[in-house]
Amino acid sequence: MQARTAAKTIAGAALGVAMATLLAARPAAAQDKTVTMGAILPLSGLFSTLGPPERDAMQMAVTKINGGGGFEVGGQKYKLALKVLDDESTAATVGIAAFRQLVQVDNVPVLVLADNTRNYASLLQRFPLPLLNILDSTYPSILDVDKHVFLLRSDTPAYVPGAVWYLANVLHKKRIAWIGSAADPYSTGIETWVKKAAAEYGVEVVADVNYPPGTTNFSPFIQTAMAAKPDAIYLGGVTQEVLPVAKQLFQAGIRDLPVFHNSGATPTQAKQIIGDDLYNDVMATNYDFAGTLPETSDNPATKTFYKDFLAQYKEYPDDLTMWAYDAPYVLIGAMQKAGSVTDREKIYQAMLTQTVPAETISGWMPAEGGKLFHGRDAQTLSEGVRWCTATKTIAPAFLYFMDGLKVTDQKLIANGCGG
Amino acid sequence: MKGAWPYVGIAVVTLAMWALLVSVNAFYAGVLASILIWTVATSGLNVIAGLGGYPSLVQGAFYGIGAYASALALIHGQNLWVATLLAVVSAGLAGLLIGLVFARTRGQYFGMGTLFFGVVVALVLTNWTGLTQGPLGLMVPFGFATNDQLDWIVPLSAGASLALVQALGTSRLGLRLVTVRADEDLAEHIGVPTARTKLAGLVISAMIGGFAGMLIAQYNGTISPDLFDQTVGFVMFVAVAVGGAGRVLGPLVGSAFIVGVPDVLNLPSGIGLLVVGVIFVVIVIVVPDGLMGGVDAIRRRLPGFRA
Amino acid sequence: MLQQALVNGVVLGALFALLGVGLTLVYGVMEVPNFAQAGVVTIGAYIMVTLHQSARWPFYLAVAGGVLAAGAISVATERFAYRYVRTRPLAAPAVALGLLLILDNSALELWGGDHVSLTPPYGAGLVQLGGMTIPAVGVALVLTAAVSMLLLWLLLTRTGIGRAIRAVSQNAEAAATLGIELERQYVTAFFISGVLAGLAAFAYAPTYAVFPYMADGVIFNGFVVVILGGLGNVWGAAVGGILLGLVESLSAVYVSAAYQTVIGFVVLLAVIVLRPAGLFAGTARRVA
């Protein structure tokens, strides 16, 4: 009887092996002459407002590249393919599986990442490859995670101080109440720089409140913040964190203080998250500071991108979409300079010194010698936008560049809504 | 020789799993490794829930405590041996605490009590940001010499956990647990120290769960609270109940089903959980004797458990 | 500050009470910890949003549709799952969690994971009370809970349906011998509990957002309320709800916002531990 049990067990195991082998032995599709660019993006979950536009923008660039005949590396013609996997905003589980798939199975030469870069550090050390990040601007910078990490965007210190400067010198506010998300590193990074900037520009942070993850009722935090009698409110976090707080501020009767954040929330997202009937009133006092928007660019290529993206996806492209659109060109540039589409180390070295690709649209501010990356960080101007109640959309209010805590290249746009 | 057969079976299964792990591509290897690590964790649960018949919904918390304890030890410069020891001991202590609190609680209340305990642990992992970095999770330093070592350590651990439950089942503690499951009042009457038996069962469950936590932290390279929340504790219970068809190999079969099927089919996690929920509810309804009765009925066929 | 915390506590407590009353009613007749009620709240809320925003129904008609649908879904959980475990209380908590997974993730697949909004006509309103400004949506939550509980009390004490449910809750066997149809009482209790879940969705969703896991956190609080108030005791749940709301709100302000939920759970653990033989020991089960 027991021997039979053991025999059954063995037979079962053998069956399992056979099945799994069948599954594993699916022939790899003929992939010659195509380079696959891998990306892990939050297409669902807490950060789902961020991933889909980035995927769409990258796909737009890839389609355009292939439509123009592809690209050439070392005398050989290639097409570019894009493979995007969803991390469901949970890097430690779903994201890690996606990493294994793209890096170990699909052998992508370069991986494009969005958020939670730190979660991949241990695997990145085991399987090194250049990692191009187009979203994660948390502070301290993710560049210290691994030498293979590149940041294809301007990060927190490059835009947060400008928001505080605007608040102090344009709106003449003196007392900021901070309401942030305790466990979101994006929020805590912004908080650090709001405080540094406030000290520099003579503004007081009168309340410093952080709510725990999963909070749905912000009343206690709002009340603590308001007890300090602020004249402006600064909210930390991404769109799905910031907009519910903005809504509850409005519902609690706080309707005349300027509300600052760095969420990149689009009008469509505001309408969906806050609701049809309320969003225009809630957003009326909002200011959002981050990278530049394509619609305010003077560059004809950027203007074309703006129009094409809006026409194709019925969504206003923001700074993130521009950076994402540029990512395929950066990858191709690095592969051409390296003379290889597979050698990750060579491509990494090439990326360190490559110049700004001509086809990019983000308005990159090159480092010495025309190089794209300052170290491993690419930079653009920053921009503050405000809400226009007449058109129920956003309009530029302030263009600037941060040199440490000094605001340079500043340009105020007083009648953004009126124009 | 008769008593050796189940161990031969387990050894063969372990070898087969190892052979499979090193021969498939990295994606399937990842799926298989997850299944095997879950097998360790659910084998632990099999002690208190399978042998003892107590519906513990807190195994995910032990798994998490082990993962975080080992990760924090490595982050603070300890070696993997120390980290593993800490994982097992801290999970065991948590098991002891829950055992002391709930050992005299029965049935549904044990289920609900352990569920709430799992919720509390998940909240602490999420909110004690100074220690755990909150929802962002921890980056886990790699404690092994090479990545390849994991390829044999993971199947070996799974095999060892199965063998351990097999051995426990025939031990005095195992027999006492089975008696408690059959009829706790009667067990007490005939002199089985039921409270102490349940406590021991829970602590062993917790320690094995903690060890599995160390493995997942090493394999993943990163951990975050959602890997260990109350849903995970519940799904582990489901894995034991589903595959568990009461054999020592139950956790392996259950984990393969619960973890492997959604992963191999590449289901989004929402659909995966939907499927898990449906399977579980259907199993409860169609097993005529009921969930616990069904586990019982099949458990009776388990080699070595025939009273 | 204290005044505001107390007001918050009452608003929060009204929600806990509304959920707790439905849970305790079901527990009274069937002894299942119906965690799946959180999924009923979620789906009810999504149906309201869909009827209001996509099908363009008037707001209150959409709410009525959502409330009825919630009642129907709740009955479905009883007909398709709970009734099979009625005699097996050990399996009940796990089945309840299984149903919760099914409902939440169905919502995720049907409507996606993004937050959407349910905005009532008074969504922007403010109420002035004793020098404090209270959001109208909070006041609506308290009123909804109060009116629902009053109606439930009338139903349970003044109607035949209510008397039958109470009889089953007191002693199912005796009720059956007196000719009360048990099956019908189970269905009625689940329907009422589902309707209360729908009302909770209507009152709670406008204060935050509609998303697949919107009620998972509060349902555990609802269960704490049930145990605080005495299982099966509707008035106990109402009072326990307000009490827990106040405790959590005050501890959010004066202890730690991050652990306000943990404090509620500690209360529950204490009750479970101090009643090792089970929570019913020495507690006469009753409804209303």
GROMACS .gro file of C-alpha atoms in nm, chain B:
model
  307
  420MET     CA    1   1.184  -0.055   0.546
  421LYS     CA    2   0.813   0.001   0.521
  422GLY     CA    3   0.835   0.337   0.697
  423ALA     CA    4   1.103   0.452   0.456
  424TRP     CA    5   0.885   0.452   0.145
  425PRO     CA    6   0.731   0.795   0.194
  426TYR     CA    7   1.078   0.943   0.234
  427VAL     CA    8   1.191   0.776  -0.087
  428GLY     CA    9   0.892   0.930  -0.259
  429ILE     CA   10   0.973   1.273  -0.119
  430ALA     CA   11   1.336   1.237  -0.226
  431VAL     CA   12   1.234   1.147  -0.579
  432VAL     CA   13   0.996   1.442  -0.598
  433THR     CA   14   1.269   1.671  -0.468
  434LEU     CA   15   1.515   1.547  -0.731
  435ALA     CA   16   1.254   1.590  -1.003
  436MET     CA   17   1.187   1.947  -0.891
  437TRP     CA   18   1.558   2.024  -0.891
  438ALA     CA   19   1.597   1.878  -1.241
  439LEU     CA   20   1.304   2.082  -1.361
  440LEU     CA   21   1.427   2.402  -1.199
  441VAL     CA   22   1.766   2.391  -1.367
  442SER     CA   23   1.634   2.292  -1.709
  443VAL     CA   24   1.352   2.540  -1.774
  444ASN     CA   25   1.398   2.904  -1.870
  445ALA     CA   26   1.430   3.176  -1.610
  446PHE     CA   27   1.063   3.269  -1.616
  447TYR     CA   28   0.939   2.917  -1.544
  448ALA     CA   29   1.224   2.866  -1.300
  449GLY     CA   30   1.092   3.172  -1.116
  450VAL     CA   31   0.742   3.026  -1.108
  451LEU     CA   32   0.870   2.689  -0.989
  452ALA     CA   33   1.087   2.847  -0.720
  453SER     CA   34   0.785   3.042  -0.593
  454ILE     CA   35   0.585   2.720  -0.581
  455LEU     CA   36   0.860   2.542  -0.387
  456ILE     CA   37   0.904   2.828  -0.139
  457TRP     CA   38   0.527   2.830  -0.088
  458THR     CA   39   0.551   2.456  -0.037
  459VAL     CA   40   0.784   2.517   0.257
  460ALA     CA   41   0.553   2.780   0.407
  461THR     CA   42   0.237   2.575   0.359
  462SER     CA   43   0.405   2.259   0.489
  463GLY     CA   44   0.452   2.458   0.806
  464LEU     CA   45   0.084   2.547   0.804
  465ASN     CA   46   0.007   2.180   0.742
  466VAL     CA   47   0.123   2.104   1.097
  467ILE     CA   48  -0.133   2.315   1.283
  468ALA     CA   49  -0.407   2.325   1.018
  469GLY     CA   50  -0.358   1.981   0.861
  470LEU     CA   51  -0.254   1.763   1.152
  471GLY     CA   52  -0.415   1.971   1.424
  472GLY     CA   53  -0.725   2.075   1.232
  473TYR     CA   54  -0.700   2.436   1.350
  474PRO     CA   55  -0.792   2.691   1.080
  475SER     CA   56  -0.490   2.919   1.119
  476LEU     CA   57  -0.508   3.221   0.887
  477VAL     CA   58  -0.186   3.375   1.016
  478GLN     CA   59   0.081   3.176   0.829
  479GLY     CA   60   0.140   3.473   0.594
  480ALA     CA   61   0.247   3.678   0.894
  481PHE     CA   62   0.505   3.419   1.004
  482TYR     CA   63   0.631   3.409   0.647
  483GLY     CA   64   0.662   3.789   0.657
  484ILE     CA   65   0.829   3.804   0.995
  485GLY     CA   66   1.090   3.554   0.873
  486ALA     CA   67   1.147   3.751   0.556
  487TYR     CA   68   1.186   4.085   0.732
  488ALA     CA   69   1.398   3.945   1.016
  489SER     CA   70   1.642   3.783   0.773
  490ALA     CA   71   1.654   4.090   0.550
  491LEU     CA   72   1.719   4.324   0.843
  492ALA     CA   73   1.993   4.096   0.978
  493LEU     CA   74   2.167   4.095   0.639
  494ILE     CA   75   2.124   4.470   0.602
  495HIS     CA   76   2.296   4.512   0.939
  496GLY     CA   77   2.592   4.312   0.823
  497GLN     CA   78   2.515   3.969   0.964
  498ASN     CA   79   2.582   3.658   0.755
  499LEU     CA   80   2.316   3.431   0.612
  500TRP     CA   81   2.341   3.175   0.894
  501VAL     CA   82   2.260   3.439   1.155
  502ALA     CA   83   1.990   3.582   0.931
  503THR     CA   84   1.826   3.243   0.889
  504LEU     CA   85   1.844   3.170   1.260
  505LEU     CA   86   1.683   3.508   1.334
  506ALA     CA   87   1.410   3.443   1.078
  507VAL     CA   88   1.321   3.108   1.232
  508VAL     CA   89   1.346   3.227   1.593
  509SER     CA   90   1.149   3.549   1.550
  510ALA     CA   91   0.872   3.374   1.360
  511GLY     CA   92   0.872   3.104   1.629
  512LEU     CA   93   0.837   3.369   1.900
  513ALA     CA   94   0.544   3.524   1.715
  514GLY     CA   95   0.393   3.177   1.695
  515LEU     CA   96   0.449   3.135   2.069
  516LEU     CA   97   0.276   3.465   2.139
  517ILE     CA   98  -0.025   3.378   1.923
  518GLY     CA   99  -0.029   3.031   2.071
  519LEU     CA  100  -0.033   3.162   2.427
  520VAL     CA  101  -0.311   3.404   2.341
  521PHE     CA  102  -0.526   3.168   2.139
  522ALA     CA  103  -0.437   2.816   2.249
  523ARG     CA  104  -0.753   2.802   2.458
  524THR     CA  105  -0.968   2.950   2.183
  525ARG     CA  106  -1.155   2.712   1.960
  526GLY     CA  107  -1.299   2.677   1.615
  527GLN     CA  108  -1.420   2.989   1.442
  528TYR     CA  109  -1.272   3.217   1.703
  529PHE     CA  110  -0.929   3.073   1.643
  530GLY     CA  111  -0.976   3.145   1.271
  531MET     CA  112  -1.094   3.501   1.333
  532GLY     CA  113  -0.832   3.568   1.599
  533THR     CA  114  -0.548   3.455   1.373
  534LEU     CA  115  -0.697   3.655   1.085
  535PHE     CA  116  -0.694   3.973   1.291
  536PHE     CA  117  -0.343   3.899   1.409
  537GLY     CA  118  -0.238   3.875   1.044
  538VAL     CA  119  -0.401   4.213   0.979
  539VAL     CA  120  -0.208   4.366   1.269
  540VAL     CA  121   0.126   4.227   1.147
  541ALA     CA  122   0.059   4.361   0.795
  542LEU     CA  123  -0.026   4.703   0.942
  543VAL     CA  124   0.294   4.706   1.144
  544LEU     CA  125   0.506   4.606   0.842
  545THR     CA  126   0.338   4.884   0.645
  546ASN     CA  127   0.354   5.157   0.906
  547TRP     CA  128   0.680   5.098   1.092
  548THR     CA  129   0.859   5.278   0.812
  549GLY     CA  130   1.170   5.341   1.018
  550LEU     CA  131   1.235   4.969   1.027
  551THR     CA  132   1.059   4.830   0.719
  552GLN     CA  133   1.049   5.123   0.472
  553GLY     CA  134   0.673   5.072   0.460
  554PRO     CA  135   0.492   4.973   0.137
  555LEU     CA  136   0.803   5.050  -0.066
  556GLY     CA  137   0.968   4.744   0.081
  557LEU     CA  138   1.324   4.652   0.164
  558MET     CA  139   1.606   4.571  -0.070
  559VAL     CA  140   1.746   4.240   0.052
  560PRO     CA  141   2.123   4.185   0.038
  561PHE     CA  142   2.210   3.858  -0.128
  562GLY     CA  143   2.343   3.615   0.132
  563PHE     CA  144   2.442   3.319  -0.084
  564ALA     CA  145   2.770   3.292  -0.268
  565THR     CA  146   2.616   3.258  -0.612
  566ASN     CA  147   2.271   3.277  -0.761
  567ASP     CA  148   2.307   2.912  -0.871
  568GLN     CA  149   2.311   2.794  -0.511
  569LEU     CA  150   1.946   2.886  -0.483
  570ASP     CA  151   1.868   2.637  -0.760
  571TRP     CA  152   1.935   2.346  -0.528
  572ILE     CA  153   1.869   2.504  -0.191
  573VAL     CA  154   1.509   2.588  -0.279
  574PRO     CA  155   1.406   2.236  -0.389
  575LEU     CA  156   1.604   2.084  -0.105
  576SER     CA  157   1.422   2.307   0.146
  577ALA     CA  158   1.086   2.208  -0.002
  578GLY     CA  159   1.178   1.840   0.021
  579ALA     CA  160   1.304   1.880   0.376
  580SER     CA  161   0.982   2.051   0.484
  581LEU     CA  162   0.774   1.771   0.335
  582ALA     CA  163   0.992   1.511   0.508
  583LEU     CA  164   0.965   1.701   0.834
  584VAL     CA  165   0.584   1.696   0.824
  585GLN     CA  166   0.598   1.325   0.734
  586ALA     CA  167   0.819   1.260   1.037
  587LEU     CA  168   0.607   1.478   1.263
  588GLY     CA  169   0.296   1.291   1.155
  589THR     CA  170   0.430   0.969   1.300
  590SER     CA  171   0.578   1.130   1.612
  591ARG     CA  172   0.405   1.154   1.947
  592LEU     CA  173   0.331   1.525   1.894
  593GLY     CA  174   0.182   1.450   1.554
  594LEU     CA  175  -0.043   1.180   1.690
  595ARG     CA  176  -0.157   1.412   1.968
  596LEU     CA  177  -0.238   1.682   1.713
  597VAL     CA  178  -0.443   1.433   1.515
  598THR     CA  179  -0.627   1.339   1.833
  599VAL     CA  180  -0.702   1.704   1.902
  600ARG     CA  181  -0.838   1.738   1.550
  601ALA     CA  182  -1.057   1.432   1.588
  602ASP     CA  183  -1.216   1.536   1.917
  603GLU     CA  184  -1.060   1.792   2.143
  604ASP     CA  185  -1.279   1.721   2.446
  605LEU     CA  186  -1.215   1.351   2.424
  606ALA     CA  187  -0.843   1.413   2.377
  607GLU     CA  188  -0.837   1.615   2.696
  608HIS     CA  189  -1.026   1.343   2.882
  609ILE     CA  190  -0.778   1.075   2.782
  610GLY     CA  191  -0.493   1.288   2.906
  611VAL     CA  192  -0.362   1.467   2.597
  612PRO     CA  193  -0.228   1.809   2.707
  613THR     CA  194  -0.429   1.983   2.434
  614ALA     CA  195  -0.326   2.343   2.503
  615ARG     CA  196   0.044   2.250   2.506
  616THR     CA  197   0.004   2.032   2.195
  617LYS     CA  198  -0.161   2.312   2.001
  618LEU     CA  199   0.103   2.558   2.121
  619ALA     CA  200   0.383   2.329   2.003
  620GLY     CA  201   0.209   2.275   1.670
  621LEU     CA  202   0.166   2.646   1.613
  622VAL     CA  203   0.527   2.726   1.703
  623ILE     CA  204   0.657   2.461   1.462
  624SER     CA  205   0.426   2.597   1.191
  625ALA     CA  206   0.558   2.945   1.256
  626MET     CA  207   0.926   2.844   1.249
  627ILE     CA  208   0.889   2.665   0.916
  628GLY     CA  209   0.698   2.967   0.785
  629GLY     CA  210   0.981   3.194   0.900
  630PHE     CA  211   1.236   2.982   0.716
  631ALA     CA  212   1.027   3.010   0.398
  632GLY     CA  213   1.027   3.388   0.449
  633MET     CA  214   1.408   3.390   0.445
  634LEU     CA  215   1.400   3.194   0.119
  635ILE     CA  216   1.158   3.428  -0.058
  636ALA     CA  217   1.352   3.734   0.057
  637GLN     CA  218   1.670   3.583  -0.087
  638TYR     CA  219   1.510   3.466  -0.407
  639ASN     CA  220   1.323   3.790  -0.477
  640GLY     CA  221   1.594   4.027  -0.363
  641THR     CA  222   1.323   4.256  -0.233
  642ILE     CA  223   1.026   4.226   0.000
  643SER     CA  224   0.725   4.444   0.074
  644PRO     CA  225   0.425   4.412   0.306
  645ASP     CA  226   0.181   4.304   0.035
  646LEU     CA  227   0.375   3.976   0.002
  647PHE     CA  228   0.267   3.889   0.355
  648ASP     CA  229  -0.072   4.045   0.429
  649GLN     CA  230  -0.385   3.872   0.561
  650THR     CA  231  -0.486   3.774   0.208
  651VAL     CA  232  -0.163   3.576   0.177
  652GLY     CA  233  -0.233   3.403   0.508
  653PHE     CA  234  -0.576   3.310   0.378
  654VAL     CA  235  -0.448   3.193   0.039
  655MET     CA  236  -0.193   2.970   0.214
  656PHE     CA  237  -0.478   2.812   0.406
  657VAL     CA  238  -0.657   2.762   0.075
  658ALA     CA  239  -0.345   2.599  -0.074
  659VAL     CA  240  -0.334   2.347   0.210
  660ALA     CA  241  -0.707   2.282   0.178
  661VAL     CA  242  -0.703   2.254  -0.199
  662GLY     CA  243  -0.398   2.044  -0.274
  663GLY     CA  244  -0.387   1.936   0.061
  664ALA     CA  245  -0.591   1.664   0.002
  665GLY     CA  246  -0.434   1.579   0.329
  666ARG     CA  247  -0.128   1.407   0.208
  667VAL     CA  248   0.217   1.520   0.309
  668LEU     CA  249   0.251   1.626  -0.054
  669GLY     CA  250  -0.065   1.837  -0.020
  670PRO     CA  251   0.117   2.166   0.022
  671LEU     CA  252   0.321   2.101  -0.293
  672VAL     CA  253   0.011   2.019  -0.497
  673GLY     CA  254  -0.183   2.308  -0.347
  674SER     CA  255   0.097   2.559  -0.402
  675ALA     CA  256   0.146   2.440  -0.758
  676PHE     CA  257  -0.222   2.500  -0.817
  677ILE     CA  258  -0.261   2.829  -0.632
  678VAL     CA  259   0.071   2.991  -0.725
  679GLY     CA  260   0.168   2.806  -1.039
  680VAL     CA  261  -0.149   2.814  -1.245
  681PRO     CA  262  -0.202   3.192  -1.237
  682ASP     CA  263   0.170   3.252  -1.297
  683VAL     CA  264   0.213   3.008  -1.584
  684LEU     CA  265  -0.103   3.139  -1.750
  685ASN     CA  266   0.027   3.489  -1.678
  686LEU     CA  267  -0.304   3.597  -1.526
  687PRO     CA  268  -0.318   3.948  -1.384
  688SER     CA  269  -0.317   3.914  -1.006
  689GLY     CA  270  -0.683   4.020  -0.982
  690ILE     CA  271  -0.800   3.729  -1.198
  691GLY     CA  272  -0.561   3.500  -1.013
  692LEU     CA  273  -0.725   3.585  -0.680
  693LEU     CA  274  -1.069   3.558  -0.835
  694VAL     CA  275  -0.983   3.208  -0.950
  695VAL     CA  276  -0.844   3.119  -0.606
  696GLY     CA  277  -1.164   3.242  -0.442
  697VAL     CA  278  -1.390   3.048  -0.677
  698ILE     CA  279  -1.187   2.726  -0.649
  699PHE     CA  280  -1.192   2.747  -0.273
  700VAL     CA  281  -1.563   2.816  -0.237
  701VAL     CA  282  -1.647   2.543  -0.487
  702ILE     CA  283  -1.427   2.293  -0.304
  703VAL     CA  284  -1.592   2.376   0.026
  704ILE     CA  285  -1.935   2.325  -0.125
  705VAL     CA  286  -1.873   2.011  -0.328
  706VAL     CA  287  -1.669   1.817  -0.074
  707PRO     CA  288  -1.970   1.651   0.084
  708ASP     CA  289  -1.821   1.620   0.430
  709GLY     CA  290  -1.734   1.985   0.435
  710LEU     CA  291  -1.395   2.142   0.430
  711MET     CA  292  -1.260   2.012   0.755
  712GLY     CA  293  -1.438   1.682   0.709
  713GLY     CA  294  -1.297   1.650   0.359
  714VAL     CA  295  -0.948   1.718   0.483
  715ASP     CA  296  -1.013   1.462   0.754
  716ALA     CA  297  -1.141   1.198   0.518
  717ILE     CA  298  -0.842   1.221   0.290
  718ARG     CA  299  -0.605   1.267   0.578
  719ARG     CA  300  -0.706   0.921   0.699
  720ARG     CA  301  -0.545   0.775   0.389
  721LEU     CA  302  -0.216   0.946   0.469
  722PRO     CA  303   0.065   0.695   0.514
  723GLY     CA  304   0.156   0.678   0.877
  724PHE     CA  305  -0.146   0.864   1.003
  725ARG     CA  306  -0.372   0.563   1.028
  726ALA     CA  307  -0.469   0.558   1.390
   0.00000   0.00000   0.00000
